[in-house]
């Protein structure tokens, strides 16, 4: 073990050895190999209570039923083939590692969705390869992993010299671990990743009621942390949330209980039949939308090949910013995004399903007229549904114009007489969406959703570059655009939705309805949940009851809610502060993440003081970036779709400059 202050060399402390910490070390290795010093310059100490590389979320021993939400060709923790970044000698993308080690990657194809445990193996091997190379470098004196959790950070201070000495002497930062040990460091990289969070007032109310009534309540959790065996066979389990954590629960409580999915040969939407083991609980899932995230299209690329933005393009954005300054999403960007989505949808419809518009000739006429309508509108003017519906009516009477925002809430404004009627509605909707997803680029709907996703990638870059107003980012991007795109474009692989439909047909999933209302029923010692849109004469038909309730979601990534000793102490002592944005009235509102400088992201404290030797990577950048949990995309721009690698590169070069300057 490295001593607390290893000589006079520069000490780098990396707090968190999951994907972001590993990316920092890989980028540092590239910088060291580029510099090739002849004598030791730095000592490196990595601090994490979990296995370095996988960290907590990607631990290698978790159930292999938990899948990643991206296919094999997508993620990387290292800059292999990343434009503009020099790869280190250890750099491999996950896909490269998969092909090199099929025995350790379960013979996955490039379009398969890997188990998180398998990605964890990749991360573990990448960490070992990178740290072995660093330790062998002449630039590194010592490199150690301490299996400890950092609970406190006292940043470096500049102290005044005594006895007539000249200049000011910097004092090292002091890190304190949960076991009481300390470490003095010259530079600290905070890559802490997911941390526990306090319950919201609503969650606390339900948890307290559960404790009082003898019920079982499970708050937001990382799926691998839950004891799934504790859920009794046959129990009615009320589930809030139908995103990715819900599909983890579905897999663990079906396949994990010995159930089987059998191919039916009936095609998308009805492709599977579920054969229960008899030990499953009954799930009652509910969400604001009333339906799960939509399945991803069957594609061999992250964005459909047919997608090309025509209106939301960098040169138009630059012109808008030159004219208006910081951009308003709803006024400046959404009209362009909407135009791109509409154009992509009807272009695909004309080429793939022209019969809907009266045949090839009329379909091409319609498309030409629609494009003319899109082109004639001003940059900041949306193409209204009324304008487009009039045009569409001439070619396909009765066909509604595509409303991409309404698709996210398909049951908006509708009322169902019974739970059975709603169950039929949801399954019918998901069967149709599954057929579209299976069609891939031949589906106009999937092309439209892919276009929305492509626009999201550009908006993410604009957010990171702070080119939107605070009020608009809070009101529009965080307020509705994030949830719109996540619900439509960031869902599970199609196989998961096919499994959900099969389990529902087997009677083991009973959908609740939109805008669910969860309550404890003290009189009957039960939780209840109901939807204001689903109700008939027989109350028992539409109120779902159970002694178990689960929040199918991750702990919220908000520093003010963090139940982490390190994060809490940083905030309490003013070493860190939340990034603050202005609302519509100009009042300050705390954001999700820390306040930081521009890249490299140094931590800022009370009064705007910059902690020069403390760098932040990953989830705690949530106030200045969007989508901090997603991995870097292999082979993509480090200022765009591989931004996490760009952040790691900037931090590594800044730390090396401090060490050698």
XYZ file of C-alpha atoms in Angstrom:
661
model
C 0.000 0.000 0.000
C 1.280 3.444 -0.889
C 2.051 5.603 2.163
C -0.191 8.582 2.856
C 2.318 11.027 1.402
C 4.541 9.059 -1.011
C 7.692 11.137 -1.043
C 7.794 14.438 -2.864
C 6.279 13.203 -6.100
C 2.989 14.509 -7.380
C 0.107 12.371 -6.074
C -3.069 11.843 -8.111
C -6.141 10.516 -6.277
C -8.864 9.002 -8.457
C -12.070 8.746 -6.418
C -14.203 6.134 -8.123
C -12.891 3.334 -10.328
C -15.952 2.643 -12.436
C -16.183 3.538 -16.144
C -15.397 7.251 -15.726
C -12.398 6.658 -13.464
C -11.133 3.992 -15.859
C -11.528 6.369 -18.814
C -9.476 8.982 -16.960
C -6.688 6.459 -16.343
C -6.723 5.355 -20.005
C -6.442 8.973 -21.134
C -3.674 9.595 -18.583
C -1.831 6.568 -19.972
C -2.059 8.055 -23.476
C -0.651 11.367 -22.217
C 2.180 9.613 -20.342
C 3.073 7.498 -23.378
C 3.140 10.633 -25.502
C 5.423 12.420 -23.009
C 7.799 9.524 -22.245
C 9.571 10.962 -19.166
C 12.670 9.119 -17.980
C 12.029 9.285 -14.239
C 8.977 8.923 -11.986
C 6.762 12.002 -11.973
C 3.541 10.848 -10.302
C 2.103 8.427 -7.811
C -1.474 7.302 -8.453
C -3.953 6.101 -5.842
C -7.354 4.777 -6.931
C -10.025 4.675 -4.219
C -13.212 2.640 -4.574
C -14.899 0.109 -2.265
C -16.023 -1.908 -5.314
C -13.998 -3.882 -7.855
C -12.064 -1.382 -9.981
C -13.306 -1.163 -13.534
C -16.910 -2.340 -13.104
C -17.493 -0.337 -9.937
C -20.929 -0.818 -8.401
C -23.335 -0.730 -11.333
C -21.397 -3.058 -13.636
C -20.261 -5.614 -11.051
C -19.352 -8.893 -12.696
C -21.225 -11.142 -10.284
C -24.703 -9.739 -10.926
C -27.485 -11.594 -12.702
C -26.871 -11.929 -16.415
C -30.560 -11.246 -16.990
C -29.815 -7.524 -16.549
C -29.000 -6.159 -20.004
C -27.286 -3.020 -21.249
C -29.456 -0.558 -23.109
C -27.041 -0.255 -26.038
C -25.839 -2.943 -28.472
C -22.319 -4.309 -28.508
C -21.072 -1.996 -31.249
C -21.885 1.139 -29.240
C -20.012 1.550 -25.929
C -16.402 2.194 -25.112
C -14.447 3.228 -22.066
C -11.279 3.916 -24.063
C -10.337 6.154 -26.976
C -9.819 3.503 -29.632
C -10.678 5.059 -32.981
C -11.999 8.243 -31.387
C -11.357 11.130 -33.800
C -8.746 13.579 -32.526
C -7.656 11.512 -29.510
C -4.440 9.542 -29.364
C -5.255 5.979 -28.231
C -3.240 4.474 -25.435
C -1.457 1.159 -25.845
C -4.290 -0.525 -23.901
C -7.265 1.031 -25.710
C -10.051 -1.294 -26.849
C -13.730 -0.623 -27.453
C -16.191 -3.145 -26.068
C -16.823 -4.459 -29.575
C -13.098 -4.999 -30.161
C -12.795 -6.756 -26.809
C -15.872 -8.872 -27.607
C -14.353 -10.091 -30.880
C -10.965 -10.738 -29.275
C -12.454 -12.677 -26.333
C -15.603 -14.526 -27.466
C -15.239 -16.914 -24.536
C -15.610 -14.051 -22.077
C -18.263 -12.206 -24.085
C -20.746 -15.078 -24.468
C -20.304 -15.142 -28.274
C -22.318 -11.932 -28.615
C -23.016 -10.409 -32.015
C -22.369 -6.711 -32.621
C -26.111 -5.943 -32.525
C -26.815 -7.985 -29.382
C -27.513 -6.214 -26.092
C -24.880 -7.491 -23.647
C -25.551 -8.458 -20.044
C -24.228 -5.778 -17.701
C -22.067 -8.416 -16.031
C -20.304 -9.056 -19.371
C -19.688 -5.344 -19.864
C -18.324 -5.406 -16.318
C -15.781 -8.036 -17.395
C -14.656 -5.733 -20.177
C -14.310 -2.858 -17.709
C -12.359 -5.033 -15.265
C -9.933 -6.125 -17.974
C -9.564 -2.603 -19.316
C -8.748 -1.328 -15.823
C -6.115 -4.058 -15.362
C -4.555 -3.461 -18.773
C -4.445 0.311 -18.306
C -3.095 0.254 -14.764
C -0.504 -2.422 -15.613
C 0.738 -0.207 -18.440
C 0.801 2.849 -16.186
C 2.638 0.987 -13.437
C 5.252 -0.169 -15.957
C 5.811 3.369 -17.214
C 8.887 5.285 -16.128
C 6.581 8.223 -15.344
C 4.743 6.441 -12.518
C 6.362 5.753 -9.185
C 3.570 3.795 -7.526
C 0.009 2.875 -8.462
C -2.349 1.376 -5.912
C -6.027 0.603 -5.476
C -7.433 1.204 -2.008
C -10.648 -0.683 -1.366
C -12.138 2.172 0.588
C -14.886 4.753 0.287
C -13.872 8.412 0.435
C -16.191 10.213 2.853
C -14.554 13.639 3.059
C -12.378 15.895 0.941
C -10.545 18.923 2.253
C -9.230 20.720 -0.828
C -5.711 22.033 -1.112
C -5.065 25.446 0.407
C -2.326 27.934 -0.370
C -0.449 28.737 2.809
C 1.710 31.753 3.510
C 5.423 30.930 4.025
C 7.155 31.752 7.317
C 10.551 33.099 8.332
C 10.946 35.332 5.314
C 10.615 32.624 2.671
C 9.479 33.786 -0.727
C 6.275 32.740 -2.529
C 3.266 30.793 -1.344
C 3.306 27.060 -0.727
C 0.301 24.938 -1.722
C -0.868 22.376 0.818
C -2.126 19.065 -0.506
C -5.777 18.060 -0.524
C -6.653 15.623 2.254
C -9.032 12.736 1.559
C -10.547 10.814 4.457
C -11.881 7.293 3.997
C -14.647 5.504 5.849
C -12.104 3.433 7.783
C -10.477 6.612 9.129
C -7.391 6.469 6.907
C -6.289 9.570 5.027
C -4.478 10.398 1.831
C -2.721 13.585 0.809
C -3.030 14.365 -2.900
C -1.971 17.126 -5.272
C -4.805 16.457 -7.727
C -8.154 14.771 -7.147
C -10.418 13.339 -9.846
C -14.008 12.846 -8.654
C -15.554 10.041 -10.710
C -17.929 8.772 -8.047
C -20.767 7.672 -10.357
C -24.121 6.602 -8.932
C -24.593 7.367 -5.241
C -27.516 6.563 -2.933
C -30.216 9.224 -2.626
C -32.638 10.244 0.069
C -36.293 9.429 -0.510
C -38.576 12.180 -1.731
C -41.409 13.255 0.553
C -43.850 11.085 -1.450
C -41.570 8.052 -1.260
C -40.937 8.653 2.441
C -44.712 8.736 3.058
C -45.144 5.344 1.402
C -42.094 3.849 3.122
C -43.362 5.028 6.518
C -46.806 3.580 5.840
C -45.212 0.284 4.847
C -43.266 0.141 8.108
C -46.401 0.921 10.088
C -48.675 -1.556 8.286
C -46.201 -4.388 7.829
C -46.012 -3.966 4.055
C -42.992 -4.258 1.761
C -41.755 -1.094 0.036
C -38.636 -0.911 -2.142
C -37.430 2.564 -3.018
C -35.350 3.566 -6.060
C -32.447 1.128 -6.353
C -29.747 -0.198 -8.597
C -31.268 -3.525 -9.748
C -28.316 -5.660 -8.689
C -28.746 -4.408 -5.102
C -32.231 -5.864 -4.633
C -33.053 -9.244 -3.096
C -35.382 -10.529 -5.801
C -35.861 -13.866 -4.028
C -37.669 -12.030 -1.229
C -40.692 -11.390 -3.479
C -43.144 -14.240 -2.740
C -44.658 -16.385 -5.460
C -48.137 -15.175 -6.315
C -47.703 -11.814 -4.577
C -49.348 -8.797 -6.167
C -46.490 -6.310 -6.690
C -47.364 -2.697 -7.504
C -44.628 -1.163 -9.655
C -44.127 2.550 -10.271
C -42.157 3.203 -13.427
C -42.102 1.391 -16.770
C -38.655 2.340 -17.971
C -35.511 0.240 -18.062
C -35.534 -0.781 -14.393
C -39.021 -2.196 -14.901
C -37.717 -4.537 -17.601
C -34.977 -5.670 -15.211
C -37.683 -6.551 -12.693
C -39.717 -8.345 -15.351
C -36.750 -10.498 -16.390
C -35.705 -11.336 -12.856
C -39.238 -12.267 -11.741
C -39.950 -14.457 -14.796
C -36.806 -15.952 -16.311
C -35.176 -15.651 -12.896
C -37.978 -17.778 -11.449
C -37.572 -20.562 -13.993
C -40.175 -19.421 -16.514
C -39.633 -19.942 -20.261
C -40.326 -17.922 -23.374
C -41.224 -20.036 -26.397
C -41.241 -18.847 -30.018
C -44.725 -18.883 -31.491
C -43.912 -18.164 -35.127
C -46.729 -15.595 -35.151
C -44.546 -12.593 -35.965
C -43.768 -9.294 -34.199
C -46.007 -8.405 -31.286
C -47.027 -12.015 -30.687
C -43.651 -13.650 -31.230
C -43.413 -15.281 -27.780
C -45.507 -17.373 -25.434
C -44.670 -17.442 -21.743
C -44.677 -20.743 -19.862
C -44.788 -19.940 -16.129
C -42.910 -21.884 -13.513
C -45.653 -21.207 -10.974
C -43.343 -19.235 -8.680
C -43.851 -15.797 -10.288
C -45.522 -12.823 -8.611
C -48.159 -10.757 -10.449
C -46.868 -7.360 -11.560
C -49.075 -4.250 -11.694
C -46.943 -1.669 -13.554
C -47.922 1.992 -13.757
C -46.406 5.168 -15.174
C -47.456 8.678 -16.143
C -47.647 7.631 -19.791
C -49.577 4.484 -18.973
C -47.221 2.419 -21.112
C -43.613 1.291 -21.104
C -40.771 2.912 -23.023
C -41.135 1.971 -26.689
C -38.804 -0.722 -28.059
C -35.782 0.254 -30.081
C -35.898 -0.414 -33.810
C -34.012 -3.433 -35.088
C -30.997 -1.645 -36.582
C -27.276 -2.133 -37.070
C -26.531 1.510 -36.208
C -27.291 3.815 -33.275
C -29.155 6.191 -35.611
C -30.953 4.821 -38.713
C -28.831 5.105 -41.863
C -31.725 6.834 -43.610
C -31.735 9.693 -41.103
C -30.123 12.979 -42.085
C -31.126 16.219 -40.410
C -32.042 18.868 -42.972
C -33.260 21.747 -40.813
C -31.565 21.367 -37.415
C -28.037 21.698 -38.762
C -25.003 23.483 -37.271
C -24.983 26.368 -39.756
C -28.628 27.204 -39.012
C -27.986 26.998 -35.275
C -24.978 29.303 -35.656
C -27.076 31.822 -37.573
C -29.818 31.735 -34.959
C -27.316 32.278 -32.173
C -25.684 35.158 -34.016
C -29.102 36.766 -34.307
C -30.574 35.985 -30.890
C -27.709 35.134 -28.537
C -28.421 32.201 -26.167
C -31.116 30.078 -27.750
C -34.622 29.319 -26.573
C -35.366 25.666 -27.274
C -39.090 26.037 -27.937
C -38.762 29.153 -30.086
C -35.563 28.416 -31.999
C -34.859 24.678 -32.009
C -38.106 22.739 -31.675
C -39.602 24.124 -34.944
C -36.515 22.813 -36.768
C -36.615 19.446 -34.999
C -40.328 19.069 -35.687
C -39.791 19.863 -39.366
C -37.037 17.227 -39.600
C -39.218 14.593 -37.929
C -42.207 15.347 -40.179
C -40.099 15.294 -43.329
C -38.388 12.028 -42.374
C -41.657 10.290 -41.515
C -43.502 11.163 -44.711
C -40.447 10.623 -46.890
C -40.202 7.081 -45.496
C -43.962 6.608 -45.871
C -43.857 7.637 -49.526
C -40.971 5.293 -50.326
C -41.983 2.301 -48.175
C -45.792 2.425 -48.059
C -46.981 4.622 -50.955
C -50.326 2.812 -51.165
C -51.411 4.644 -48.011
C -51.243 7.896 -49.982
C -52.979 6.583 -53.083
C -50.039 5.028 -54.915
C -46.591 6.112 -56.041
C -47.649 9.066 -58.180
C -49.937 10.785 -55.654
C -47.513 9.935 -52.839
C -44.649 11.722 -54.587
C -46.927 14.710 -55.272
C -47.865 14.830 -51.599
C -44.234 14.696 -50.495
C -43.259 17.506 -52.855
C -46.099 19.662 -51.534
C -45.204 18.850 -47.919
C -41.529 19.692 -48.427
C -42.617 22.957 -50.039
C -44.691 23.710 -46.959
C -41.736 22.915 -44.708
C -39.329 25.001 -46.757
C -41.625 28.019 -46.929
C -42.080 28.284 -43.153
C -39.781 30.684 -41.323
C -36.966 29.241 -39.216
C -38.808 29.896 -35.978
C -42.266 28.943 -37.203
C -43.621 25.447 -36.666
C -45.552 23.690 -39.377
C -48.958 23.543 -37.758
C -51.001 20.372 -37.634
C -53.851 22.248 -39.300
C -51.747 23.201 -42.322
C -50.353 19.709 -42.751
C -53.653 17.967 -42.027
C -55.345 19.907 -44.819
C -52.643 18.784 -47.224
C -52.739 15.181 -45.999
C -56.542 15.054 -46.250
C -56.364 15.560 -50.005
C -54.335 12.363 -50.407
C -55.379 10.155 -47.465
C -58.759 11.265 -46.062
C -59.141 10.292 -42.435
C -55.452 9.657 -41.819
C -54.253 11.766 -38.865
C -51.130 13.850 -39.243
C -48.127 12.551 -37.292
C -48.026 14.101 -33.810
C -44.707 12.958 -32.400
C -45.312 14.528 -28.991
C -48.687 12.822 -28.607
C -47.072 9.455 -29.348
C -45.319 9.632 -25.994
C -48.733 9.712 -24.262
C -50.860 7.568 -26.561
C -53.836 7.346 -24.188
C -54.060 11.065 -23.384
C -57.650 12.217 -22.820
C -59.127 8.738 -23.206
C -61.247 6.965 -20.595
C -61.673 3.208 -20.235
C -64.652 1.536 -18.614
C -62.638 -1.271 -17.087
C -59.193 -2.558 -16.374
C -59.758 -5.316 -18.932
C -60.499 -2.739 -21.625
C -57.322 -0.889 -20.782
C -55.312 -4.111 -20.793
C -56.531 -4.843 -24.316
C -55.682 -1.289 -25.410
C -52.121 -1.408 -24.115
C -51.349 -4.842 -25.524
C -52.802 -3.877 -28.905
C -50.739 -0.686 -28.951
C -47.517 -2.508 -28.033
C -48.166 -5.242 -30.584
C -48.398 -2.597 -33.304
C -45.272 -0.783 -32.077
C -43.385 -4.086 -31.969
C -44.210 -4.697 -35.620
C -42.864 -1.229 -36.441
C -39.662 -1.847 -34.435
C -39.138 -5.190 -36.166
C -39.376 -3.435 -39.551
C -36.386 -1.242 -38.662
C -35.623 1.329 -41.348
C -38.606 0.135 -43.369
C -40.879 1.626 -40.702
C -41.711 5.318 -41.219
C -42.447 5.591 -37.503
C -39.051 4.208 -36.518
C -37.366 6.574 -38.980
C -39.256 9.499 -37.418
C -38.211 8.399 -33.919
C -34.635 7.923 -35.155
C -34.698 11.477 -36.492
C -35.874 12.750 -33.121
C -33.012 10.814 -31.545
C -30.490 12.322 -33.978
C -31.767 15.779 -33.048
C -31.380 14.879 -29.373
C -27.687 14.152 -29.938
C -27.147 17.643 -31.351
C -29.191 19.249 -28.573
C -27.018 17.408 -26.017
C -23.967 19.049 -27.558
C -25.614 22.484 -27.470
C -26.503 21.975 -23.795
C -22.915 20.997 -22.953
C -21.677 24.088 -24.788
C -24.135 26.201 -22.742
C -25.748 27.661 -25.845
C -29.318 27.568 -24.499
C -30.829 29.938 -21.972
C -31.100 28.587 -18.430
C -34.851 29.114 -18.385
C -35.401 27.284 -21.654
C -33.178 24.394 -20.710
C -35.092 23.964 -17.458
C -38.571 24.567 -18.901
C -38.243 22.766 -22.223
C -35.250 20.420 -22.389
C -35.550 19.067 -18.837
C -39.257 19.845 -18.640
C -40.531 17.754 -21.566
C -38.033 17.104 -24.365
C -35.838 14.732 -22.340
C -38.794 12.587 -21.321
C -40.229 12.666 -24.850
C -37.056 11.316 -26.435
C -36.308 8.846 -23.661
C -39.792 7.336 -23.870
C -39.691 7.011 -27.651
C -36.014 6.413 -28.506
C -34.239 5.159 -25.363
C -36.346 2.110 -24.632
C -35.373 -1.546 -24.318
C -34.489 -3.949 -27.115
C -37.531 -5.335 -28.913
C -37.111 -8.752 -27.280
C -37.912 -7.238 -23.885
C -41.247 -5.809 -25.086
C -42.091 -9.148 -26.719
C -41.445 -10.749 -23.321
C -43.657 -8.187 -21.586
C -46.524 -8.920 -23.993
C -46.117 -12.662 -23.489
C -46.202 -12.329 -19.698
C -49.242 -10.038 -19.937
C -51.058 -12.610 -22.099
C -50.206 -15.194 -19.423
C -52.058 -13.051 -16.860
C -48.969 -12.123 -14.831
C -48.819 -8.433 -15.821
C -51.829 -6.156 -15.313
C -51.417 -2.610 -16.587
C -52.779 0.135 -14.317
C -53.215 3.205 -16.518
C -51.850 6.743 -16.956
C -51.112 9.163 -14.095
C -51.265 6.509 -11.353
C -52.192 7.335 -7.777
C -50.447 5.168 -5.160
C -51.853 5.069 -1.645
C -51.511 2.979 1.504
C -54.816 1.389 2.562
C -54.546 1.196 6.344
C -57.897 -0.552 6.733
C -56.880 -3.518 4.625
C -53.104 -3.359 5.151
C -52.472 -3.005 1.449
C -51.025 -0.593 -1.066
C -53.430 0.525 -3.759
C -52.940 2.107 -7.155
C -55.458 3.351 -9.681
C -55.635 5.561 -12.756
C -58.159 8.402 -13.163
C -58.622 7.267 -16.771
C -59.517 3.657 -15.955
C -62.696 3.055 -14.006
C -65.958 1.182 -14.205
C -68.928 0.456 -12.010
C -67.085 -2.304 -10.186
C -64.399 -0.568 -8.113
C -62.592 -3.812 -7.372
C -62.059 -4.252 -11.089
C -59.979 -1.101 -11.447
C -58.160 -0.567 -8.147
C -55.013 -2.681 -7.946
C -53.991 -3.891 -4.496
C -50.888 -5.561 -3.126
C -48.678 -5.908 -0.070
C -45.571 -5.138 -2.145
C -44.607 -1.908 -3.896
C -41.478 -1.201 -5.946
C -40.101 2.023 -7.388
C -38.679 0.784 -10.710
C -36.134 3.549 -11.092
C -32.559 4.429 -10.229
C -31.825 6.735 -7.275
C -32.163 10.275 -8.630
C -28.962 11.881 -9.828
C -29.289 15.127 -7.841
C -26.473 16.272 -5.590
C -28.898 17.911 -3.134
C -30.643 14.545 -2.622
C -27.434 12.500 -2.397
C -27.161 10.192 0.606
C -23.377 10.141 0.206
C -21.058 11.289 2.991
C -18.614 12.683 0.454
C -21.160 14.633 -1.603
C -23.015 15.858 1.491
C -19.850 17.082 3.202
C -18.632 18.845 0.053
C -21.902 20.786 -0.056
C -22.146 21.395 3.703
C -18.656 22.905 3.858
C -19.004 24.993 0.706
C -16.256 23.071 -1.074
C -18.889 22.402 -3.725
C -22.211 24.025 -4.581
C -24.993 22.991 -6.941
C -24.950 24.593 -10.353
C -27.606 27.315 -10.261
C -29.894 28.245 -13.135
C -32.496 30.967 -13.483
C -36.179 30.226 -13.860
C -38.606 32.239 -16.014
C -38.734 35.040 -13.418
C -34.963 35.184 -13.064
C -34.953 33.509 -9.652
C -32.059 31.117 -8.923
C -32.913 27.404 -8.909
C -30.407 24.700 -7.918
C -29.610 22.229 -10.706
C -28.953 18.507 -10.568
C -25.167 18.542 -10.515
C -22.187 20.415 -9.126
C -21.163 23.854 -10.293
C -17.997 23.427 -12.343
C -15.786 25.364 -14.690
C -15.746 24.704 -18.404
C -13.741 21.725 -19.604
C -11.663 20.485 -17.857
C -14.413 20.553 -15.297
C -12.890 21.829 -12.058
C -15.085 21.923 -8.973
C -16.417 25.317 -7.895
C -17.245 26.139 -4.304
C -19.086 28.814 -2.386
C -18.653 32.278 -3.832
C -17.454 30.853 -7.129
C -14.055 29.781 -5.773
C -12.427 27.272 -8.116
C -10.817 24.197 -6.566
C -7.903 24.170 -9.008
C -6.780 20.610 -8.319
C -10.215 18.947 -8.098
C -11.762 17.652 -11.325
C -15.259 16.249 -11.842
C -16.231 13.525 -14.316
C -19.508 11.747 -14.962
C -22.886 11.924 -13.292
C -22.240 14.960 -11.096
C -21.866 17.034 -14.296
C -25.632 16.681 -14.813
C -26.225 20.444 -14.629
C -23.887 21.246 -17.511
C -24.493 18.141 -19.610
C -27.419 15.935 -20.559
C -27.245 12.154 -20.428
C -24.203 11.822 -18.176
C -24.935 8.143 -17.460
C -24.593 6.943 -21.044
C -21.283 5.532 -22.244
C -19.152 7.129 -24.919
C -20.052 5.949 -28.410
C -17.159 4.163 -30.081
C -15.533 6.028 -32.957
C -17.443 9.265 -32.395
C -16.565 12.918 -31.750
C -15.153 13.533 -28.237
C -17.020 16.852 -28.218
C -20.274 15.151 -29.171
C -21.341 11.535 -28.943
C -18.151 10.497 -27.107
C -18.115 13.511 -24.781
C -17.185 11.470 -21.708
C -13.874 10.610 -23.396
C -13.328 14.265 -24.270
C -13.925 15.172 -20.625
C -11.487 12.486 -19.456
C -8.882 13.649 -21.980
C -9.146 17.253 -20.792
C -8.843 16.227 -17.132
C -5.863 13.956 -17.817
C -3.964 16.675 -19.698
C -4.744 19.250 -16.991
C -3.542 16.916 -14.223
C -0.387 16.071 -16.165
C 0.289 19.772 -16.701
C 0.026 20.351 -12.942
C 2.354 17.420 -12.280
C 4.986 18.521 -14.774
C 4.610 22.298 -14.541
